[in-house]
Coordinates of C-alpha atoms in Angstrom, one line a residue:
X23 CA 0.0 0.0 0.0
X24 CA 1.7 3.2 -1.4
X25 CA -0.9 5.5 1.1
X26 CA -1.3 5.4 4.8
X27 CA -5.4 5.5 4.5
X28 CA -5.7 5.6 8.5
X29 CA -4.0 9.5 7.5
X30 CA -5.4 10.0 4.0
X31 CA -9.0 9.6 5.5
X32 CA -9.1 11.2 9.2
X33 CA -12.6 10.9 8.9
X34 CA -13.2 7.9 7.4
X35 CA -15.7 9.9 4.9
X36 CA -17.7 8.1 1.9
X37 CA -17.3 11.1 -0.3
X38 CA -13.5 11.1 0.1
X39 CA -13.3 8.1 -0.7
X40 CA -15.0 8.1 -3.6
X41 CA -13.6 10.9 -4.9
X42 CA -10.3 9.7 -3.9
X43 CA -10.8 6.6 -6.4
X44 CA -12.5 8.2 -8.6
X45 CA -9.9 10.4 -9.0
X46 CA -7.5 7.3 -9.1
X47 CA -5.4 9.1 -5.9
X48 CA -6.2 5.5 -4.3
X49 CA -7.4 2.1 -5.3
X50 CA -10.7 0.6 -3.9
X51 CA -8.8 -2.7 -3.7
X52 CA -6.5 -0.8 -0.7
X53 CA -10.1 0.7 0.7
X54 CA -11.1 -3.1 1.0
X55 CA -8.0 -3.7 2.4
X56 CA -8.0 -1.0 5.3
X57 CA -11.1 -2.2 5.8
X58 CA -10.8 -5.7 6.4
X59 CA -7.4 -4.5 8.8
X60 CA -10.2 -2.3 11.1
X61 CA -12.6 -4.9 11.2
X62 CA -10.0 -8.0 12.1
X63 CA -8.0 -5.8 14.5
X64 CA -11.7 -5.2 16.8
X65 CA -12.2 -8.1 18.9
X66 CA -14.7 -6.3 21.1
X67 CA -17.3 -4.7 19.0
X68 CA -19.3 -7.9 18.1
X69 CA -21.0 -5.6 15.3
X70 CA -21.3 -8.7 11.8
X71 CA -22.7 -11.7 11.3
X72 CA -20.8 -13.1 8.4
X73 CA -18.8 -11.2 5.2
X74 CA -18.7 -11.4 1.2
X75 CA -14.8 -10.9 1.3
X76 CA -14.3 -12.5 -2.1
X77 CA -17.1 -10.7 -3.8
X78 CA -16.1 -7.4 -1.9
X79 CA -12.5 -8.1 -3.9
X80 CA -13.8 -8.8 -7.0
X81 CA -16.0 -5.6 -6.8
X82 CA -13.0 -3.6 -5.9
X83 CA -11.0 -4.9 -8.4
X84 CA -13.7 -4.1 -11.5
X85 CA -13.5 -0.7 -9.8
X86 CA -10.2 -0.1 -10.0
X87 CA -10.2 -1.4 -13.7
X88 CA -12.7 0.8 -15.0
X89 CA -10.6 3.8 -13.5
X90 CA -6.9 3.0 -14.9
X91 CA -9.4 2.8 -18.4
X92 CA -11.2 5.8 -17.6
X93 CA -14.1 4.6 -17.6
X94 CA -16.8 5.9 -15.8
X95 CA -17.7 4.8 -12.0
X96 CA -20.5 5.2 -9.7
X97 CA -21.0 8.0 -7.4
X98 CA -20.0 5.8 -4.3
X99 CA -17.0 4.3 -6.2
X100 CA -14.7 2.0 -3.6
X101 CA -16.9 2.9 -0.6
X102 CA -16.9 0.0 1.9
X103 CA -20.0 -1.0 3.4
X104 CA -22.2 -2.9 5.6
X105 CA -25.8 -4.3 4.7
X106 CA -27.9 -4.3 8.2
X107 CA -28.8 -8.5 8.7
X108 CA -32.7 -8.2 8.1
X109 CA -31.9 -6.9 4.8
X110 CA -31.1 -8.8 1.8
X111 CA -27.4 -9.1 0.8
X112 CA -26.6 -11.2 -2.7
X113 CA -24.8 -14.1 -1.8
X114 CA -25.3 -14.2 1.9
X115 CA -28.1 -15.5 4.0
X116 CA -30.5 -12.9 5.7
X117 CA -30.8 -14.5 9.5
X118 CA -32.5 -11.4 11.4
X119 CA -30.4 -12.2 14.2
X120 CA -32.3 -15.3 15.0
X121 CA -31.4 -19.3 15.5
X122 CA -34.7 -19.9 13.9
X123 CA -33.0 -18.4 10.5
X124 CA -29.4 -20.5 11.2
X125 CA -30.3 -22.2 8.4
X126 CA -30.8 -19.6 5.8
X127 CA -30.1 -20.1 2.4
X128 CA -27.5 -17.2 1.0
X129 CA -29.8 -14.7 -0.8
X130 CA -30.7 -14.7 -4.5
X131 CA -30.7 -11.5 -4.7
X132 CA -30.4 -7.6 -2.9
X133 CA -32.9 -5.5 -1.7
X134 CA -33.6 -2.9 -4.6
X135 CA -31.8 -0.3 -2.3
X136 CA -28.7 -2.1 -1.7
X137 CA -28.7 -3.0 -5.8
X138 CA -28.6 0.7 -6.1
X139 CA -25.7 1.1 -3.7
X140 CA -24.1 -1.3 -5.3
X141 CA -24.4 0.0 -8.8
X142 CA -23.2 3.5 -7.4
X143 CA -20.1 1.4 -6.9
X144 CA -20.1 1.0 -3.7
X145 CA -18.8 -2.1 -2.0
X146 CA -20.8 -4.4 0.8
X147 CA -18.5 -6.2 3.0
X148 CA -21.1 -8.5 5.0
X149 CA -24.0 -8.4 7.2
X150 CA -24.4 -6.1 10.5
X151 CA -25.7 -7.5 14.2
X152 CA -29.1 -6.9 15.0
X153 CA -31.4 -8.1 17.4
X154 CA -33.9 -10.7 17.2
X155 CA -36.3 -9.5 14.2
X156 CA -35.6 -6.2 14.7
X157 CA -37.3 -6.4 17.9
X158 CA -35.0 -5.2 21.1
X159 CA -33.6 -2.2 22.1
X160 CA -30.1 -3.7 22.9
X161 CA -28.4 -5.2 20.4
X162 CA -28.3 -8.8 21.3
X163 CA -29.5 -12.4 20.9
X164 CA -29.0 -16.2 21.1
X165 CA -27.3 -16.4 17.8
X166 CA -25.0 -13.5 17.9
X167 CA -24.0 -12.3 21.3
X168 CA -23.9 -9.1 22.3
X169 CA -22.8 -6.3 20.2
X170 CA -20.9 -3.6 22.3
X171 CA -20.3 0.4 21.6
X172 CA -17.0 1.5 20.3
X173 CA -17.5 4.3 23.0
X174 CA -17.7 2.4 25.4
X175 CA -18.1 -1.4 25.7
X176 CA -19.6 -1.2 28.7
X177 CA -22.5 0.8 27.0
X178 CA -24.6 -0.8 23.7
X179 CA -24.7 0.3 20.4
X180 CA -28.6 0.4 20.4
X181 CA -30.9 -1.6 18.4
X182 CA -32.2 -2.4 16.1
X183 CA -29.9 -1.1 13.6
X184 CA -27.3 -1.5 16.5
X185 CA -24.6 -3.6 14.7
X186 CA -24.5 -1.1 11.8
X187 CA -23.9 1.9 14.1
X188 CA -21.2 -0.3 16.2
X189 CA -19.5 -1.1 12.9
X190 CA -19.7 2.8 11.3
X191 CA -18.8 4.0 15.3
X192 CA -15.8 1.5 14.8
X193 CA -14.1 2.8 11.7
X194 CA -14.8 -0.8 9.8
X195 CA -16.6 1.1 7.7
X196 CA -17.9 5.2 6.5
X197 CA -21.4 3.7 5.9
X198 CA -24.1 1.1 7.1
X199 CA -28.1 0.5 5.9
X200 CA -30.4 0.5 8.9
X201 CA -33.8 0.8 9.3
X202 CA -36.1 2.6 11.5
X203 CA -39.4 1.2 12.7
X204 CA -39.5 2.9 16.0
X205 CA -36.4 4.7 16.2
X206 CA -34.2 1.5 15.4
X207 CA -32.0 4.3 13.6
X208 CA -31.7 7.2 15.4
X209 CA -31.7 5.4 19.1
X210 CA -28.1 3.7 18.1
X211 CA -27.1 6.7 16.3
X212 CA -28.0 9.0 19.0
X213 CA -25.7 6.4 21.2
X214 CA -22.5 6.3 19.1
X215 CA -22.3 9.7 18.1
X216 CA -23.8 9.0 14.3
X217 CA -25.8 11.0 11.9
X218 CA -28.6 8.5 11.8
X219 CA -32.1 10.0 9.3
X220 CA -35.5 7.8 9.5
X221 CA -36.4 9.2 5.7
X222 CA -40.2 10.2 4.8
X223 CA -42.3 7.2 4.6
X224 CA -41.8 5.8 1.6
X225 CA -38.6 7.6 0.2
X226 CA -36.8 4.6 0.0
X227 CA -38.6 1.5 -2.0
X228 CA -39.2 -1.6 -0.2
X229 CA -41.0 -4.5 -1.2
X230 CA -41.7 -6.1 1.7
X231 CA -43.0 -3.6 4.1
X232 CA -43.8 -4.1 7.6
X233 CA -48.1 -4.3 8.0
X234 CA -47.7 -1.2 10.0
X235 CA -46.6 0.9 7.6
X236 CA -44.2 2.6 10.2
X237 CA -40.9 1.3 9.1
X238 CA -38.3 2.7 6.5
X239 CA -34.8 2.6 5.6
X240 CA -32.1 4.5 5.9
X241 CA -28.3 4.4 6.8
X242 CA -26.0 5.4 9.6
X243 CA -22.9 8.0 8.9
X244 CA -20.9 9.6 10.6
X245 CA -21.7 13.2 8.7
X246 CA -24.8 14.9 6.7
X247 CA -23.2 15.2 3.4
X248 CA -22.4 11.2 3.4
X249 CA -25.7 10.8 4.6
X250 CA -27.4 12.7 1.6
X251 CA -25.3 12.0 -0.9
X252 CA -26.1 7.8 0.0
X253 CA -29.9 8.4 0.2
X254 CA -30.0 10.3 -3.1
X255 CA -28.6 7.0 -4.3
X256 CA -31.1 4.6 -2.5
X257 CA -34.4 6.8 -3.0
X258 CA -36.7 7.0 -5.4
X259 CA -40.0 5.2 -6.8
X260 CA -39.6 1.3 -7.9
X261 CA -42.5 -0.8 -9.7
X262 CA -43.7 -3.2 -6.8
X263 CA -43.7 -0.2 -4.4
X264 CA -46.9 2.0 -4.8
X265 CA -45.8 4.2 -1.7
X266 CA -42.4 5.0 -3.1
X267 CA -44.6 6.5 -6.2
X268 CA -45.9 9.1 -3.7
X269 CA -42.6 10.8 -3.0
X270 CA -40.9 13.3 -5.0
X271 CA -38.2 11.1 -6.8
X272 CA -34.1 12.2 -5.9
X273 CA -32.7 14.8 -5.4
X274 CA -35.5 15.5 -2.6
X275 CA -32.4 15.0 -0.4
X276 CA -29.9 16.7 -2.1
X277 CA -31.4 19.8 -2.0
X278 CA -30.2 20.8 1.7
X279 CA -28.2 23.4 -0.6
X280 CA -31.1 25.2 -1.3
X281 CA -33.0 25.0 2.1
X282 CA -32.8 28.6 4.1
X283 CA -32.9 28.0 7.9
X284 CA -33.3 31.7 8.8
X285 CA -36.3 32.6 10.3
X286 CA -38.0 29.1 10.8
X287 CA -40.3 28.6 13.3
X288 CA -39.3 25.7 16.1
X289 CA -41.4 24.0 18.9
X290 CA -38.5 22.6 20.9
X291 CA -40.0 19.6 23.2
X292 CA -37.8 18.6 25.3
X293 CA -40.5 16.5 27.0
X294 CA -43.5 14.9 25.6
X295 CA -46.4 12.1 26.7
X296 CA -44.7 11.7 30.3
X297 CA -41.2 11.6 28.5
X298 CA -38.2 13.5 28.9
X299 CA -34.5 13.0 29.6
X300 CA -32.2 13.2 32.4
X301 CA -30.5 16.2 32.9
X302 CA -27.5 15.6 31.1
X303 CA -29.2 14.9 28.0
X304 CA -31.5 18.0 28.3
X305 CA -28.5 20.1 29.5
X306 CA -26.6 18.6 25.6
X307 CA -29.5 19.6 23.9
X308 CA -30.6 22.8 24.7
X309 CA -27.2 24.5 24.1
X310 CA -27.0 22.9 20.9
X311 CA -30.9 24.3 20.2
X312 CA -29.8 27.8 22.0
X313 CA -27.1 28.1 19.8
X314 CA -29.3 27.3 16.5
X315 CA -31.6 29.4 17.6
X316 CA -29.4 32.7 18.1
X317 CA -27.8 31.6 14.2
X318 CA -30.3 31.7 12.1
X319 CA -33.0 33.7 14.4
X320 CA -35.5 30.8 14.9
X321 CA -38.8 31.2 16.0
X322 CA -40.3 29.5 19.1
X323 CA -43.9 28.3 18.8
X324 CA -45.6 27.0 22.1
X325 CA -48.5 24.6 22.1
X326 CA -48.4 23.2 18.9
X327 CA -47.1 19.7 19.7
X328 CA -49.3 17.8 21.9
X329 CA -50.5 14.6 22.4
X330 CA -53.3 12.4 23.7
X331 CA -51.7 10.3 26.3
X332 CA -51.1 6.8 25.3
X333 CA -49.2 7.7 21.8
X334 CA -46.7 5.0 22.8
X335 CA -49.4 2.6 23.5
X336 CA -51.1 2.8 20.0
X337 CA -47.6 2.7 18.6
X338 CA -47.0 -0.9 19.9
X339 CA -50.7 -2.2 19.7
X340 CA -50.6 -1.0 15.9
X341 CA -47.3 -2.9 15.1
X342 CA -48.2 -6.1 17.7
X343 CA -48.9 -7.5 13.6
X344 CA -45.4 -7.0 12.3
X345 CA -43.4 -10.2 13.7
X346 CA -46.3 -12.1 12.2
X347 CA -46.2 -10.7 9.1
X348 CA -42.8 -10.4 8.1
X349 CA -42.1 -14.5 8.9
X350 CA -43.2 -18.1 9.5
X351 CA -42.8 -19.0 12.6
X352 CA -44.3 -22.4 12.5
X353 CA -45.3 -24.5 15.4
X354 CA -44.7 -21.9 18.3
X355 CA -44.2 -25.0 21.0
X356 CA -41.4 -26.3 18.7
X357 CA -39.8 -22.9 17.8
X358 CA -40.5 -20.7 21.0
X359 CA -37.2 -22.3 22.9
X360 CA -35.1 -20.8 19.7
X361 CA -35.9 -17.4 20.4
X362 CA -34.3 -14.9 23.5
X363 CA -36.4 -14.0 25.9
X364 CA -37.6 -10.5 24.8
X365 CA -38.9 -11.8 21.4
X366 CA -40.5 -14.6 22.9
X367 CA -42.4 -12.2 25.6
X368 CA -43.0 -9.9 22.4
X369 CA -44.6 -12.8 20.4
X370 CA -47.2 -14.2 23.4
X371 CA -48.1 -10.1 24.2
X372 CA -49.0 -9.4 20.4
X373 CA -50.2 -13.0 19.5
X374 CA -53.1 -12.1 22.5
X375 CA -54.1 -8.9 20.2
X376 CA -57.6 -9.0 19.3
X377 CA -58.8 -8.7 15.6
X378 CA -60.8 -5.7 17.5
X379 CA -58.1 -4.0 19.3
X380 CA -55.7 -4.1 16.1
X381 CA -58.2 -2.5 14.1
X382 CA -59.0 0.0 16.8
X383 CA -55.2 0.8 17.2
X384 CA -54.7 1.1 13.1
X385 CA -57.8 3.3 13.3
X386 CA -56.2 5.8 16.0
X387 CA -52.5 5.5 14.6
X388 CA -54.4 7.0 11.7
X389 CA -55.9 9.6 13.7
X390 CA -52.3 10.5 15.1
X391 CA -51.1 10.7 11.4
X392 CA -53.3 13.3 11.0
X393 CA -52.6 15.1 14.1
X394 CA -48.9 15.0 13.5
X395 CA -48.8 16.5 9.8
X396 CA -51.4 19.2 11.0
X397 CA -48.4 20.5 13.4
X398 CA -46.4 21.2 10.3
X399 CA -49.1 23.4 9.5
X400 CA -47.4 26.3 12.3
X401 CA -44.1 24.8 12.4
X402 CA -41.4 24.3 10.0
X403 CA -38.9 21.9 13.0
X404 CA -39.7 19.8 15.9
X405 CA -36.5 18.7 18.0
X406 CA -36.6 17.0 21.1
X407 CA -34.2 14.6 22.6
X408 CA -33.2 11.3 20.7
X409 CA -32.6 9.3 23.9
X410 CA -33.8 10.0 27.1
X411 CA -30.4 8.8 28.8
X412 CA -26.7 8.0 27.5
X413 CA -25.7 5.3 29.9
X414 CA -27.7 2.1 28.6
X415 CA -25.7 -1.2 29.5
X416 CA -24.5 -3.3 26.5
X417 CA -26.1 -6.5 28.6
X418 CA -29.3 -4.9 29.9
X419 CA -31.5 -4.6 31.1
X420 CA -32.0 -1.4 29.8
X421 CA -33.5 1.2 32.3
X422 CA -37.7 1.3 32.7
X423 CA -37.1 4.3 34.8
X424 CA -34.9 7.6 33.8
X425 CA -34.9 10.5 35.9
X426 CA -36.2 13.5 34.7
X427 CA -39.4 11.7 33.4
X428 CA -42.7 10.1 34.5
X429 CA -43.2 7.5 31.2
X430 CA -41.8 4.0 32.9
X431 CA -41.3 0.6 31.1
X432 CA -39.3 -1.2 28.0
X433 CA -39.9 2.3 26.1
X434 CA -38.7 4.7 29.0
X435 CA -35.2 4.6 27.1
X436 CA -36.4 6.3 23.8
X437 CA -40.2 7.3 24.1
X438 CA -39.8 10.3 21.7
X439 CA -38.6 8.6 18.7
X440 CA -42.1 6.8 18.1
X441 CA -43.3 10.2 17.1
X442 CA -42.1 10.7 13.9
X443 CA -42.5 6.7 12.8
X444 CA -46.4 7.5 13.8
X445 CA -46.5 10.3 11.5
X446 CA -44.4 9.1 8.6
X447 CA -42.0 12.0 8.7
X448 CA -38.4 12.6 8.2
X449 CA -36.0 13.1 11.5
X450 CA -32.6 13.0 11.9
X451 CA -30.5 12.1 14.7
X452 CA -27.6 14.4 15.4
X453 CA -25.0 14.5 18.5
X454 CA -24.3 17.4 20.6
X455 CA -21.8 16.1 23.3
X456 CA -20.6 12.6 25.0
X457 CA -22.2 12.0 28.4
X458 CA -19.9 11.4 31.9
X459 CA -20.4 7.6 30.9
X460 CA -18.9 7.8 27.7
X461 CA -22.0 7.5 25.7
X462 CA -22.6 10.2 23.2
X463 CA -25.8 11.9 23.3
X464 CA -28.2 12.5 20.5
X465 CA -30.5 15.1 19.4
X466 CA -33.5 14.8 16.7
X467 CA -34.8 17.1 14.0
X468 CA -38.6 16.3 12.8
X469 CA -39.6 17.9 9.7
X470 CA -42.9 17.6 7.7
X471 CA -43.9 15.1 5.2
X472 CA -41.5 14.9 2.3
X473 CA -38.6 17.8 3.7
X474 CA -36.1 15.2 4.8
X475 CA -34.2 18.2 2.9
X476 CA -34.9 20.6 5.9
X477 CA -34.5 18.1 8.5
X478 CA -31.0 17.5 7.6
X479 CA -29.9 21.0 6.7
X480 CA -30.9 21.5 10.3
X481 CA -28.6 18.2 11.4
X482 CA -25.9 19.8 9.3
X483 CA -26.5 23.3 10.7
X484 CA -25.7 21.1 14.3
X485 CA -22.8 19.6 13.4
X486 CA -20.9 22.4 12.6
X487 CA -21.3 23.4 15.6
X488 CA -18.3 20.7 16.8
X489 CA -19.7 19.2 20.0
X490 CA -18.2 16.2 19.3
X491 CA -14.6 16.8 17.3
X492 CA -13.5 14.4 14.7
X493 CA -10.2 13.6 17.4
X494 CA -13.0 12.2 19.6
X495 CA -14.1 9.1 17.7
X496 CA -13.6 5.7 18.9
X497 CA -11.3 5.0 16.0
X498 CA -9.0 8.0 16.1
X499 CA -8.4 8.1 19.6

């Protein structure tokens, strides 16, 4: 290797590296290799399930062909990457972090998002930790172990999308797909420091969706402009996917360039439903908000966002038909030992869901769509607190009760970031400081229907702010 790429790339960023490759300033096959050094030099993280080594070097070398010919590459030429494990990967079995799935057959094919990643050039190295079905908020299970923060391994990465923050928070790699069903991406990227966006409902194409229709997919960087730049590549509509249709096709993201933040009008929540955040967290979070606010002149409005009681409640009773409609779990007497504990609770609490109360709960998460867009009506930004604490342990249990808030129980960790899954709308997790712990902290931006644009022009306006410098992160300490 003629360049030290720990040097070249300080900040481990998609777009340099792409334009380094591009530019044929390095190869993508010495990418790959840096990578494969990071990730066989961690023996703590825990954060993947299995890699496509060979066809990541077969990738890299095309790359590097088609550049020494001058021929053109793809926008995300030689980026490494990793491809969350309830997502489909070419080549490599999708398990969902479960020993029912041990047996998985490698898959035929990717996910229409990754296929676009992948023609942009950009490499997948393997398959990302996640818990059981997407279903915990650590990042752990039967058939993985626990996956651990780069932080601090004391501390998890968060879940669901937890091995794809742990590997990003790592260094392995600039870039991992998550998605976000309740939070799944912003709650580990509020917890390693990450940019982490839940995109507008239906932005990215799926073809499987969760019954809920609360879901979507995204990815987990460590800056806004990799974060766009990747989701301009992923969006847009696909035959098979009659939401996607309903969304303004790329650059929807892209144009951050063109968003002015001066002016906007704000409801800052830093508590909500019975939820809030310890003091630390609120303490993060308002100076980062103070400090918008005094740049760009941002407007408070007061009593906009409010909420019957029980949002979280119709959150969970809405999406008690996911599990069940995502897979076949057979005979439940023979496959119930398989599964950890929390999944197995989740499955006999959901499975006792009436017919009635499901279709009362769609009925009011409806209702709460409605109520939800309406606020965009007299705001332009809703930001409130990703996580309600920083200190979550990797081995659990995680805490029922925070101080600093009355909501208790398995949500009391992240009861704010079911809001903007309820209404469909874009948010992005941003972080504004590292707690006493070592866990960073995490603040979210909620824009309307469609303006994942403003949303992350607002992240971006955050993060050049520098609460958490470059010098800080796991890998360059």
């Amino acid at each position: 290797m003629t360049v030290s790429l720990a040097s070249r790339f300080p900040t481990w960023s998609a777009l340099e590296i792409a334009a380094a490759v591009a530019a044929g300033e390095v190869s993508a096959t010495d990418v790959l290799t840096e990578t494969r050094r990071r990730v066989e030099a961690d023996t703590v993280t825990n954060a993947w399930v299995c890699f496509a080594w060979d066809a990541a070097a077969e990738h890299a070398a095309d790359i590097d062909r088609r550049v020494a010919a001058g021929l053109r590459v793809g926008a995300l030429a030689g980026v490494p990457f990793g491809v969350k494990d309830t997502q489909d990967l070419a080549g490599l079995p999708t398990r969902w972090g479960s020993l029912l799935k041990a047996d998985a057959v490698p898959a035929a094919s990717d996910d229409p998002y990754i296929s676009r990643l992948r023609a942009a050039d950009a490499v997948a190295i393997g398959k990302t930790t996640t818990p059981e079905f997407a279903s915990g908020l650590l990042c752990e299970s039967r058939a993985t172990g626990t996956t651990r923060n780069p932080w601090n391994p004391e501390l998890t990465p968060g879940g669901s999308s937890g091995g794809s923050a742990a590997a990003v928070a790592a260094g392995h790699v600039p870039f991992a797909t998550g998605s976000d069903g309740g939070g799944s991406i912003r709650i580990p990227a509020g917890i390693t420091g990450l940019v982490g966006h839940k995109t507008t409902f239906g932005l990215v194409p799926e073809l499987d969706r969760a019954v809920s229709e609360t879901s979507t997919v995204g990815v987990l960087t460590w800056d806004v402009a990799d974060t766009v730049a990747i989701l301009d590549v992923m969006a847009g509509p696909l035959r098979g996917d009659a939401h996607s249709a309903a969304v303004a096709a790329p650059p929807v993201v892209s144009r951050i360039d063109d968003v002015d933040l001066n002016g906007l009008r704000i409801a800052y929540v830093p508590e909500l439903d019975r939820a809030g955040a310890t003091d630390e967290v609120r303490a993060a979070c308002r100076d980062a908000v103070d400090a918008l606010r005094a740049q760009f002149g941002l407007r408070d409005v007061e009593g906009v966002v409010e909420l019957d009681a029980g949002a979280n409640e119709v959150f969970v009773a809405a999406g008690s038909v996911d599990p069940w409609s995502l897979n076949d779990f057979g005979d439940l007497e023979q496959t119930m030992p398989l599964f950890s504990d929390y999944f197995a609770t989740r499955l006999e609490r959901t499975g006792a869901v009436t017919i009635q109360q499901l279709g009362l709960a769609l009925q009011h998460r409806r209702r709460l769509r409605r109520e939800i867009h309406a606020w965009f009506d007299e705001v332009d930004l809703i930001i409130m607190p990703t996580l309600s604490t920083a200190d979550i342990p990797a081995e659990g249990p995680p805490p029922e009760v925070v101080p600093g808030q009355e909501y208790q129980g398995v949500a009391a960790v992240a009861p704010l970031t079911r809001i903007a899954n309820l209404g469909g709308v874009p948010a992005t997790s941003v972080p504004v400081g590292v707690g006493a712990g070592g866990g960073p902290i995490g603040l979210q931006i909620l824009a309307g229907p469609g303006r994942d644009d403003l949303a992350l022009a607002a992240a971006r306006a955050i993060e050049a702010q520098g609460r958490v410098p470059v010098a800080s992160r796991p890998y360059n300490r």
